[in-house]
CSV table of C-alpha atoms and ligand atoms in Angstrom, one decimal:
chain,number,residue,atom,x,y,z
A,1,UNK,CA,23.7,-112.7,33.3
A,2,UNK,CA,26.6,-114.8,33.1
A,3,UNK,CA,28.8,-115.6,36.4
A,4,UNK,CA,32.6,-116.2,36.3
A,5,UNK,CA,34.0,-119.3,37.3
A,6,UNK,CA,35.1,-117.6,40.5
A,7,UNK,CA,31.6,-116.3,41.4
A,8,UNK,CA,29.5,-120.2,40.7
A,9,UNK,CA,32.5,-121.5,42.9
A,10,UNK,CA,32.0,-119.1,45.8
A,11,UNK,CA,27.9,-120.1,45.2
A,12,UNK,CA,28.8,-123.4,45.2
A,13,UNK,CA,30.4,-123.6,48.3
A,14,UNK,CA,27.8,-121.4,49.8
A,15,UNK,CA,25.2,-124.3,48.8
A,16,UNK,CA,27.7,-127.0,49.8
A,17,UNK,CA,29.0,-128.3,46.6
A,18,UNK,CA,32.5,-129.3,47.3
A,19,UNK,CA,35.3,-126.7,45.6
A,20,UNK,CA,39.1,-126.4,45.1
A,21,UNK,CA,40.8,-124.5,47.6
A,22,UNK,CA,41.7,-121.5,45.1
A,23,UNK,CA,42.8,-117.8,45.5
A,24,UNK,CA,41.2,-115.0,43.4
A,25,UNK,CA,43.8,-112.3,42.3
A,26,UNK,CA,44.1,-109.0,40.4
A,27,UNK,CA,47.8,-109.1,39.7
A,28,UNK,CA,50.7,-110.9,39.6
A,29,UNK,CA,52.0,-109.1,43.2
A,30,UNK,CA,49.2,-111.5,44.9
A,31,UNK,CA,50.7,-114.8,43.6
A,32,UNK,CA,53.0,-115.4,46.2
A,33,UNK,CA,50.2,-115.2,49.0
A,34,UNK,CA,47.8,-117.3,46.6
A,35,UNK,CA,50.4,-120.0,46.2
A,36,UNK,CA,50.8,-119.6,50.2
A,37,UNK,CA,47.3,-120.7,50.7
A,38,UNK,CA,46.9,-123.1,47.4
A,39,UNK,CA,50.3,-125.4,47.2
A,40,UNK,CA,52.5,-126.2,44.5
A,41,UNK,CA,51.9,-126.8,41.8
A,42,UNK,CA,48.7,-124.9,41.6
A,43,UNK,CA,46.4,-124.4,38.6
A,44,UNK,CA,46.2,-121.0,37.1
A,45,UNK,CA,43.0,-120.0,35.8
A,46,UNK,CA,42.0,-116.8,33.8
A,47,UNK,CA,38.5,-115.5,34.7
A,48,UNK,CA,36.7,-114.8,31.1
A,49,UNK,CA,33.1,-115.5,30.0
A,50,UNK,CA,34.5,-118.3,27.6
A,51,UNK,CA,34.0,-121.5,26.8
A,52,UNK,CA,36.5,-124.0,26.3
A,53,UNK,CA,39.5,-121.6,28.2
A,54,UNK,CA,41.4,-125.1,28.7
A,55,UNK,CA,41.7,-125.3,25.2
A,56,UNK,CA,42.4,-121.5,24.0
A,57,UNK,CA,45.5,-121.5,26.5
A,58,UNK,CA,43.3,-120.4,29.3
A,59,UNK,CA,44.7,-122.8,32.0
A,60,UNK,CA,47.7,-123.7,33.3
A,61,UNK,CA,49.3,-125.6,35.8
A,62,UNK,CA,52.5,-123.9,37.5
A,63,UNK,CA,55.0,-126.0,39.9
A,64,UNK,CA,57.0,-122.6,40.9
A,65,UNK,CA,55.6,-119.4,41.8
A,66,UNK,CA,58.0,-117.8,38.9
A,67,UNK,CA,56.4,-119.9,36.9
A,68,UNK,CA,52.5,-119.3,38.0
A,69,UNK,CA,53.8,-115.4,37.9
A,70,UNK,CA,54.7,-115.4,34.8
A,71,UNK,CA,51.7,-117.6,33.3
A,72,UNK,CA,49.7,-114.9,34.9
A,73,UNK,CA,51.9,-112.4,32.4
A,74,UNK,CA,51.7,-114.8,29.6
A,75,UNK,CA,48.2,-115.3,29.6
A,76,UNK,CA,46.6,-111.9,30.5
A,77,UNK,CA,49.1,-109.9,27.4
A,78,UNK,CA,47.8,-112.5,24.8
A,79,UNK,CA,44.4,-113.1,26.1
A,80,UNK,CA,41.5,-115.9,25.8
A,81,UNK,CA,39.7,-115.7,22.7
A,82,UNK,CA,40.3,-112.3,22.1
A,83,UNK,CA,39.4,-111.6,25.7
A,84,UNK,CA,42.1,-109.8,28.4
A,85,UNK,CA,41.1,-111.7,31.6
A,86,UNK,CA,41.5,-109.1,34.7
A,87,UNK,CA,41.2,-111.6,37.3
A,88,UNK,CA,42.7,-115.0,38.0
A,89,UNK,CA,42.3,-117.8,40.1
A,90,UNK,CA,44.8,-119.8,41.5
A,91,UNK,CA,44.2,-123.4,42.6
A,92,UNK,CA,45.3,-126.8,44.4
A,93,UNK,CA,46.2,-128.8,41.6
A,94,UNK,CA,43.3,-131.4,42.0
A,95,UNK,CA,45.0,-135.4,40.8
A,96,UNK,CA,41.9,-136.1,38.2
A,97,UNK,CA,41.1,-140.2,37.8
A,98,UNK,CA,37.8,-139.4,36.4
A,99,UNK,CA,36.0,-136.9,34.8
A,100,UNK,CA,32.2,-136.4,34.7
A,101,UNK,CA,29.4,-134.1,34.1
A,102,UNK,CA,26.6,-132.4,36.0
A,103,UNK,CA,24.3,-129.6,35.1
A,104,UNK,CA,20.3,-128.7,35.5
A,105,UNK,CA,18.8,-126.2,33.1
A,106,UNK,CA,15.8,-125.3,31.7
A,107,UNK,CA,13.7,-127.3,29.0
A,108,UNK,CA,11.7,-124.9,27.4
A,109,UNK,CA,10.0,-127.2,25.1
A,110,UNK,CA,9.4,-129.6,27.9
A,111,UNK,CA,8.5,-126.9,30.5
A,112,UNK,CA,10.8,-128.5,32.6
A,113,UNK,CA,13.9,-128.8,34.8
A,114,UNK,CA,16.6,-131.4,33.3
A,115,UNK,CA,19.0,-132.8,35.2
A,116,UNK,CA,21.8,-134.3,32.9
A,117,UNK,CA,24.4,-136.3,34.4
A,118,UNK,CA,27.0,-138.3,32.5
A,119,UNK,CA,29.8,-140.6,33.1
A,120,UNK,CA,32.2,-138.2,30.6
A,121,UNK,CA,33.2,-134.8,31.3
A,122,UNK,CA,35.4,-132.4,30.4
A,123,UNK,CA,34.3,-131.9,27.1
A,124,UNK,CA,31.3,-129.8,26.2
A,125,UNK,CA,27.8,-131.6,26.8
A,126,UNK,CA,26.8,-131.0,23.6
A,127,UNK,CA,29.8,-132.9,22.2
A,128,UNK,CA,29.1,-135.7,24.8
A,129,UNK,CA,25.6,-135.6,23.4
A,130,UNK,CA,26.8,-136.0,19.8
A,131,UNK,CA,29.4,-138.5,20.3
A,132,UNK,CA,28.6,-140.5,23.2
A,133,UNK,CA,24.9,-139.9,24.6
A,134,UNK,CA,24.2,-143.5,25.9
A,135,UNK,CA,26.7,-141.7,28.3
A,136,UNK,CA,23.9,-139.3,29.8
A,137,UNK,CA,21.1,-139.8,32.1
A,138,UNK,CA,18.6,-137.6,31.9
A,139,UNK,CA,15.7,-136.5,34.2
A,140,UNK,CA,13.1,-133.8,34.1
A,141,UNK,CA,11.6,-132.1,37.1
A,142,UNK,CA,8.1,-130.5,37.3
A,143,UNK,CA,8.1,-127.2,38.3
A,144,UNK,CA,5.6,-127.5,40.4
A,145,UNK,CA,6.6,-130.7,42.3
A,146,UNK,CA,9.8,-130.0,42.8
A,147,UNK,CA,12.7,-131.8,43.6
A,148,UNK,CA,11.8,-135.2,44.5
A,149,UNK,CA,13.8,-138.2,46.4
A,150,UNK,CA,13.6,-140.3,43.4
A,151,UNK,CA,15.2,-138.0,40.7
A,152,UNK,CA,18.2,-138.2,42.8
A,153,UNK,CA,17.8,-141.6,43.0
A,154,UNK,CA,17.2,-142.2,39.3
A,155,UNK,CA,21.0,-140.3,38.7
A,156,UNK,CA,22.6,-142.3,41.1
A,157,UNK,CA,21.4,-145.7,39.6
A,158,UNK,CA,22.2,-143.8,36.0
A,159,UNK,CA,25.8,-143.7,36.8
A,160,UNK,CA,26.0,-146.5,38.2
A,161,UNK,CA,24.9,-148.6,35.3
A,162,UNK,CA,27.2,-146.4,33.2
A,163,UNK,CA,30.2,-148.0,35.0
A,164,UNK,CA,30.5,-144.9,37.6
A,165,UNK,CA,31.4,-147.1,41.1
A,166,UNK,CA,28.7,-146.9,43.8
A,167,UNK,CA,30.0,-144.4,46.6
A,168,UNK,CA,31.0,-141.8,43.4
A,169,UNK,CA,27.5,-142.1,41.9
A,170,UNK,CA,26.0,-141.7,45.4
A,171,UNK,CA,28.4,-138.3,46.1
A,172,UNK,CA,27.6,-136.9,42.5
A,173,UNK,CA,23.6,-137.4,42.9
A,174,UNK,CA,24.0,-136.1,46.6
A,175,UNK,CA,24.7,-132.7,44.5
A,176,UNK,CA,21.6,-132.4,42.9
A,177,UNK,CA,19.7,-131.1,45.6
A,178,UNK,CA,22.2,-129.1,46.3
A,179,UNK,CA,22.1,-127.5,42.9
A,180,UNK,CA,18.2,-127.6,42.4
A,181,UNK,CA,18.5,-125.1,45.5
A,182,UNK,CA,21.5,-123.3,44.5
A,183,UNK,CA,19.1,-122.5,40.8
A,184,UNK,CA,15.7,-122.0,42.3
A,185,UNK,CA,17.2,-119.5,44.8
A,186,UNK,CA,19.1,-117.6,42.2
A,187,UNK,CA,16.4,-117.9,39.4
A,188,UNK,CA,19.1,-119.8,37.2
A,189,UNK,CA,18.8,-120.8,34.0
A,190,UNK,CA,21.7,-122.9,34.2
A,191,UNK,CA,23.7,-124.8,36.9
A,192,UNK,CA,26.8,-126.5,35.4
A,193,UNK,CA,29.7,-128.7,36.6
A,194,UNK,CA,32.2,-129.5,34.0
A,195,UNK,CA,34.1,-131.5,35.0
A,196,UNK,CA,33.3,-132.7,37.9
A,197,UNK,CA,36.1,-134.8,38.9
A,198,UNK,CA,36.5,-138.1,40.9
A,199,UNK,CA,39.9,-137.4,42.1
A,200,UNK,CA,42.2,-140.3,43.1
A,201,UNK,CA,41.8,-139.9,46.9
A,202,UNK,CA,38.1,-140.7,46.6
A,203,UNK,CA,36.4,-136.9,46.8
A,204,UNK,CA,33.8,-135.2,43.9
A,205,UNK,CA,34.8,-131.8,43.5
A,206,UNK,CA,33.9,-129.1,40.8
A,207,UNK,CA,36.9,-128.4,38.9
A,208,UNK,CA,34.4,-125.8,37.0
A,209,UNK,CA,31.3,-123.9,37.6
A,210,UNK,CA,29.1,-122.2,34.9
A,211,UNK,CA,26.3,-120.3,36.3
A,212,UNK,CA,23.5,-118.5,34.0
A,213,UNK,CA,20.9,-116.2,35.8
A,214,UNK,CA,17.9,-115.3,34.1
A,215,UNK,CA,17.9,-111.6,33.5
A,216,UNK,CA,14.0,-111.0,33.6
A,217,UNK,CA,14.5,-112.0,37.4
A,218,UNK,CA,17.5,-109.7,38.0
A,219,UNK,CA,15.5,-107.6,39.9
A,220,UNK,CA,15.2,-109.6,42.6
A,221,UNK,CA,18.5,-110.2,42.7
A,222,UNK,CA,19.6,-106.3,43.7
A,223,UNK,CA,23.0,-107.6,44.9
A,224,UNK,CA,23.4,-109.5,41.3
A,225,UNK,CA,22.2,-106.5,39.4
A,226,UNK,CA,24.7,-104.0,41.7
A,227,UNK,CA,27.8,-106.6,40.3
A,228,UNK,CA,26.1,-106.4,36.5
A,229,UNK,CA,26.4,-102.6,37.0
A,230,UNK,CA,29.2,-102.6,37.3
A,231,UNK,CA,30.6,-105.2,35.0
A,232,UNK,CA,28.1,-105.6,32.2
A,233,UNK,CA,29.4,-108.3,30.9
A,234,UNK,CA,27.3,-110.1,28.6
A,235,UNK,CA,26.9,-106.5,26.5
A,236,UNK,CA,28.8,-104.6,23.6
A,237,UNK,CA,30.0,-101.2,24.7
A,238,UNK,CA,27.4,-99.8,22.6
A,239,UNK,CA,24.9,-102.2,24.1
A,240,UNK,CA,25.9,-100.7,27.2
A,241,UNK,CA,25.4,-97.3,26.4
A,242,UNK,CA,21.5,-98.0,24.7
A,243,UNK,CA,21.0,-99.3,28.3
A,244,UNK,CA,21.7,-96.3,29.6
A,245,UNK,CA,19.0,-94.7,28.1
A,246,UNK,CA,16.8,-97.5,28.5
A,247,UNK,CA,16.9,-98.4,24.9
A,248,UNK,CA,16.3,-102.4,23.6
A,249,UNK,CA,19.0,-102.8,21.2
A,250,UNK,CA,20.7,-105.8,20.1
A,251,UNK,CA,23.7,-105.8,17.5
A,252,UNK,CA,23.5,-107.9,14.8
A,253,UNK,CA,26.2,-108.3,11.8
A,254,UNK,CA,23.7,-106.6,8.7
A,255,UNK,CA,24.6,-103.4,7.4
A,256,UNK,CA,20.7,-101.8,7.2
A,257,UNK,CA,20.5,-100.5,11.1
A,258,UNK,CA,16.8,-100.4,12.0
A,259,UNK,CA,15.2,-97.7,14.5
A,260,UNK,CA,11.7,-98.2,15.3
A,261,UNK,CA,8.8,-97.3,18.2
A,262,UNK,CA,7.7,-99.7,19.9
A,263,UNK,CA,9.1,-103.8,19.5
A,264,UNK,CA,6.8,-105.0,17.5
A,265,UNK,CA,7.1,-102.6,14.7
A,266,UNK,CA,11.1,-102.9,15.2
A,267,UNK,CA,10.4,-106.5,14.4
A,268,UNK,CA,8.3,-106.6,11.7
A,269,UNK,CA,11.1,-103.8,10.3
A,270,UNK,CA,13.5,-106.2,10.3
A,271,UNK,CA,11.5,-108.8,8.6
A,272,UNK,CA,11.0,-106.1,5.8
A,273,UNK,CA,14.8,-105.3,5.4
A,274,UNK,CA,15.1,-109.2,5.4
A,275,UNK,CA,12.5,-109.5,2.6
A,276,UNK,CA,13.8,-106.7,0.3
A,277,UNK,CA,17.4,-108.9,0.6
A,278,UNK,CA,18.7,-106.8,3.5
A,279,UNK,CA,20.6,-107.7,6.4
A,280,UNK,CA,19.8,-105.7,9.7
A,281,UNK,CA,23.0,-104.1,11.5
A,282,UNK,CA,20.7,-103.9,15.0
A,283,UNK,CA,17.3,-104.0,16.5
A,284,UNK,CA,16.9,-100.4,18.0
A,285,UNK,CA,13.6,-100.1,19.6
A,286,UNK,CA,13.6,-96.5,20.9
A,287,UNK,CA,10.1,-97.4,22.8
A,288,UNK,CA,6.7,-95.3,23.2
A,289,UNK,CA,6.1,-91.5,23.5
A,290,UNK,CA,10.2,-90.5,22.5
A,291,UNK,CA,11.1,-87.6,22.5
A,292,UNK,CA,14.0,-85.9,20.4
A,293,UNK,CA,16.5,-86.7,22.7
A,294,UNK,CA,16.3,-90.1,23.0
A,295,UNK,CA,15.5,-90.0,18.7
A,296,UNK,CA,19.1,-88.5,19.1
A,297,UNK,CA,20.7,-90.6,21.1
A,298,UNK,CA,19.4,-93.4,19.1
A,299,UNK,CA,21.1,-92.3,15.9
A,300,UNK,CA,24.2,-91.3,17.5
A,301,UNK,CA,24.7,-95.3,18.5
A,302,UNK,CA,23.7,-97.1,15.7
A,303,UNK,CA,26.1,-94.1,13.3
A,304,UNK,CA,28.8,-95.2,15.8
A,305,UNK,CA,28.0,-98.6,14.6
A,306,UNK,CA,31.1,-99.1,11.4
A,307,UNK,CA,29.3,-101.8,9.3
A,308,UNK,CA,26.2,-99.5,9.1
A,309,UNK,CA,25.7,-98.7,5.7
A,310,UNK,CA,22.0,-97.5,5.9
A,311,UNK,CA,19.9,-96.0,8.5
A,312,UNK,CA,16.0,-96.8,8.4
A,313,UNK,CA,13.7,-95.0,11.0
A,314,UNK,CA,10.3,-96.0,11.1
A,315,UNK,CA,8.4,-94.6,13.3
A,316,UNK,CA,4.3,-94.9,13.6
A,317,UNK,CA,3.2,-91.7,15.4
A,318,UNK,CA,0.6,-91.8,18.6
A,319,UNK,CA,2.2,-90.4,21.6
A,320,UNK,CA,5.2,-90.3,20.3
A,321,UNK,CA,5.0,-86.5,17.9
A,322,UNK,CA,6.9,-86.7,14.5
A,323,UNK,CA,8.1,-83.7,14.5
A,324,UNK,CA,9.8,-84.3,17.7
A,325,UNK,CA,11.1,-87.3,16.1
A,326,UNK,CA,12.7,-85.3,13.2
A,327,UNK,CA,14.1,-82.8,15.6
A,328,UNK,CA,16.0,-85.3,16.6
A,329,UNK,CA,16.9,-86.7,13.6
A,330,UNK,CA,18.5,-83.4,12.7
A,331,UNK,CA,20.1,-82.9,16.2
A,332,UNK,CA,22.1,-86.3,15.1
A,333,UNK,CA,23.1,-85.2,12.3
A,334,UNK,CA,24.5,-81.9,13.4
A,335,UNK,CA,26.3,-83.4,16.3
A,336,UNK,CA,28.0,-86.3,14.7
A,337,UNK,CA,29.5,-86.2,10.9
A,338,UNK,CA,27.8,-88.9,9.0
A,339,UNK,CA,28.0,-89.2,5.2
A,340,UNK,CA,25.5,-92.2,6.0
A,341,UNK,CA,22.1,-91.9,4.4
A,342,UNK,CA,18.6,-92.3,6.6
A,343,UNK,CA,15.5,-93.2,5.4
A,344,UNK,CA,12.5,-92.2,7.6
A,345,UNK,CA,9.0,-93.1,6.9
A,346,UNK,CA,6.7,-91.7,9.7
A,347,UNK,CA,2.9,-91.3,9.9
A,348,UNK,CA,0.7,-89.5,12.6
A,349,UNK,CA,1.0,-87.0,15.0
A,350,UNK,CA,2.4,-84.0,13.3
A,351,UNK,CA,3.2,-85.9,10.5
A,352,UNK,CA,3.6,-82.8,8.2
A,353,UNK,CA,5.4,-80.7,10.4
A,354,UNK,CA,7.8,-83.5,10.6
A,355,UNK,CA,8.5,-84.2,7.4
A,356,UNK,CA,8.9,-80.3,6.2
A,357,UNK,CA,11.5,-80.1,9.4
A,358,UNK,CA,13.2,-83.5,7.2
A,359,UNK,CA,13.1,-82.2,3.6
A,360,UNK,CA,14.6,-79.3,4.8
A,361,UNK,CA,17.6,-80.8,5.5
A,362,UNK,CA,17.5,-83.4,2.2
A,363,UNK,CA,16.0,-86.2,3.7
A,364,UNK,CA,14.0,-89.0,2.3
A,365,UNK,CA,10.6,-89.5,4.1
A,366,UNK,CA,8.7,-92.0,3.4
A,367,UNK,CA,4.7,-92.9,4.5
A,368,UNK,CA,4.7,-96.1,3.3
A,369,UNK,CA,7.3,-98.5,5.2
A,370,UNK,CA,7.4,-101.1,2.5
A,371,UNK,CA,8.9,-98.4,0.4
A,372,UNK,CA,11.2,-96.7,3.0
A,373,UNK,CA,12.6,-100.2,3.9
A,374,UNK,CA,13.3,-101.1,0.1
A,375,UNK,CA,15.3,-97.8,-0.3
A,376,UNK,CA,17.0,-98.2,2.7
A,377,UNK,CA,18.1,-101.0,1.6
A,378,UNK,CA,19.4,-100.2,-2.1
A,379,UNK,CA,21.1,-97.8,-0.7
A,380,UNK,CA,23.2,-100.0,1.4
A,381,UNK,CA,24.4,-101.8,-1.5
A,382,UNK,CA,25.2,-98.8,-3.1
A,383,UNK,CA,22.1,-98.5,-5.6
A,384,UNK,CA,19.2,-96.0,-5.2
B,1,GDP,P1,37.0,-124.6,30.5
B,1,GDP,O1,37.9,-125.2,29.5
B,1,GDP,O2,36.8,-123.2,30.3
B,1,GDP,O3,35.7,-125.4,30.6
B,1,GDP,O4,37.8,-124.8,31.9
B,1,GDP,P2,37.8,-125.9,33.0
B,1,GDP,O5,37.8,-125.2,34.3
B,1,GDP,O6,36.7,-126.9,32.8
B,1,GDP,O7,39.2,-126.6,32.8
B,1,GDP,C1,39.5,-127.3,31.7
B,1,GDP,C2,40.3,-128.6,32.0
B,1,GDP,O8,41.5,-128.2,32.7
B,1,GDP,C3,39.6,-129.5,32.9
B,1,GDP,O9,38.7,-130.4,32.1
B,1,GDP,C4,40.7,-130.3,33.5
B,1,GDP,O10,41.1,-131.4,32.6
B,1,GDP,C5,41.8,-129.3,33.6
B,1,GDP,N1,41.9,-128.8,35.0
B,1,GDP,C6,41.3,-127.7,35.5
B,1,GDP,N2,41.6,-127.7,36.9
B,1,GDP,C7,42.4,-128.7,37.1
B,1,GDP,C8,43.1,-129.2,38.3
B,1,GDP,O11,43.0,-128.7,39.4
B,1,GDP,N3,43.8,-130.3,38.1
B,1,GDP,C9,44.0,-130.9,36.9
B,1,GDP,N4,44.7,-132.0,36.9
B,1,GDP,N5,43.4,-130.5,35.8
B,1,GDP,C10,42.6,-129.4,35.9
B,2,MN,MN1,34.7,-126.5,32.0
């Protein structure tokens, strides 16, 4: 789960990580209260999951409140990145000298914390890391030590001996802490500050915050999952709706949509569309023992889907009854009108009831999968 700038910054300061006075607002009636509170100018700042908003128009600095008011305007009818920002947040215009960088994430191949700090920020780490990484100090934290005096120690002499003067090198490591808390207490997989800027009347202050929590530990996070609820927004509407019922579905950009039970057999579906030159549209695992509703449900989304070309349902009966399954199949069909063809290949429990129920109504089913999957995919590019 990803957090808007507005929700790291209200963490941040929660944890002690010095902030921008700034002003979240809705619409443009609330500028004239924000700029109240912020100053002239101020910096206007659309809320989107985004990178780089600076760049795509995102950000603006406003010395009237006409003018914040209509940036506001300007920037929510054209959007960021094709994204229409709902919320704002209105700064203090903060007088930059310096900017840096500060983050802690995960190394997975480590099996570690990082803590990367560097002398340049503003720009996205991975840039710093490809054209300036002598700029970086790096330092990996066990897991199960912790936090330790001497990490913070090891960033502060980093800067330092990247040029960064002593008392801001002392301030920025004086954050880690700060952070390592802020990520261990929210199960975080990343903590980002970029910039952080050294502003001319000596203070460190996070111009930007990027938060990423780590959805397997959402439920421990009630109060996290509640806001999710009711903003999903790392999903596709679709992706919402397969939520609903509990689906796993990703979207991918193929044109073969694969429905399977159980996620290993949706896998290893997709590596047989891949093989027989396919492309898979999604990953649609409609999980154990389902019934014809959710088999329904499950075709309704991915037929939604326009790039779908082909359906391929494969479906290895235990628990879950194939006959059920083409029920549901069926149901689909009836309920949404779909030229698209679907390939089934099911074996097991009521295996021939199922397939009767299927050739009924004209469809192909398959036992084998290797030859459900190669149809399903000639019939995408227009052959079979
Ligand atoms: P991002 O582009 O989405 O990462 O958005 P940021 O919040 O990082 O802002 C991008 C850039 O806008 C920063 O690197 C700063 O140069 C500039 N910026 C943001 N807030 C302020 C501010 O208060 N004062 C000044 N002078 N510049 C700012
Ligand atoms: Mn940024």
């Amino acid at each position: 789960m990803k957090l808007y700038e507005y929700e790291g910054k209200d963490l941040f300061e929660k944890y002690g990580v010095p902030v921008p006075r700034r002003v979240l607002i809705e619409s443009v009636e609330d500028v004239d209260r924000a700029i109240e509170i912020v100053g002239l100018p101020a910096v206007v700042k659309a809320q989107v999951l985004v990178g780089g908003r600076g760049r795509a128009g995102g950000i603006k600095v406003a010395k009237s409140v006409d003018e914040a008011k209509h940036v506001v305007e300007e920037i929510r009818s054209r959007g960021v990145r094709g994204v229409r920002p709902r919320k704002f947040l209105l700064e203090e215009f903060v007088d930059i000298e310096r900017e840096l960088y500060l983050s802690i994430t995960v190394d997975r191949s480590a099996r570690k914390y990082i803590v990367l700090a560097s002398s340049e920020g503003g720009i996205e780490i991975e840039e710093i890391a490809r054209e300036r990484p002598e700029t970086i100090v790096k330092v990996f934290i066990d897991p199960l030590e912790g936090l330790q005096p001497h990490h913070v120690r090891y960033v502060e002499r980093g800067l330092v001996s990247r040029g960064i003067d002593g008392s801001t090198a002392r301030m920025v490591a004086e954050l880690v802490p700060k952070l390592f808390r802020l990520m261990m207490d929210l199960d975080a997989e990343l903590v980002e500050i970029n910039p952080l800027a050294k502003t001319r009347d000596g203070r460190v202050l996070a111009l930007d915050s990027k938060i990423i929590i780590d959805d397997n530990a959402l439920y421990r996070h009630p109060d996290l999952a509640k806001v999710l609820e009711e903003d999903p927004r790392d999903f596709t509407p679709l992706e919402i709706v397969a939520r609903r019922y509990g689906f796993s579905f990703v979207e991918l950009d193929g044109d073969v949509a694969v429905i399977a039970n159980g996620a290993g057999l949706t896998m290893a579906t997709m590596d047989m569309v891949a093989e027989f030159g396919g492309k898979p549209a999604c990953f649609l695992d409609i999980g154990g023992g389902a019934n014809r509703d959710r088999v329904r449900e499950a075709l309704k989304i991915v037929l939604t889907l326009p790039r779908v070309k082909t359906v391929i349902v494969n479906i290895f009966g235990g628990i879950t009854r194939c006959d059920e399954v083409a029920r549901g199949v069926v149901e689909a069909l009836q309920s949404v009108s779909s030229t698209k063809p679907i390939v089934v290949r099911m074996v097991g429990t009521n295996e021939e009831e199922g397939r009767r129920i299927l050739e009924s109504v004209g469809i192909q089913v398959f036992s084998d999968d290797l030859e459900a999957v190669k149809k399903a995919v000639e019939l995408a590019r227009g052959g079979g």
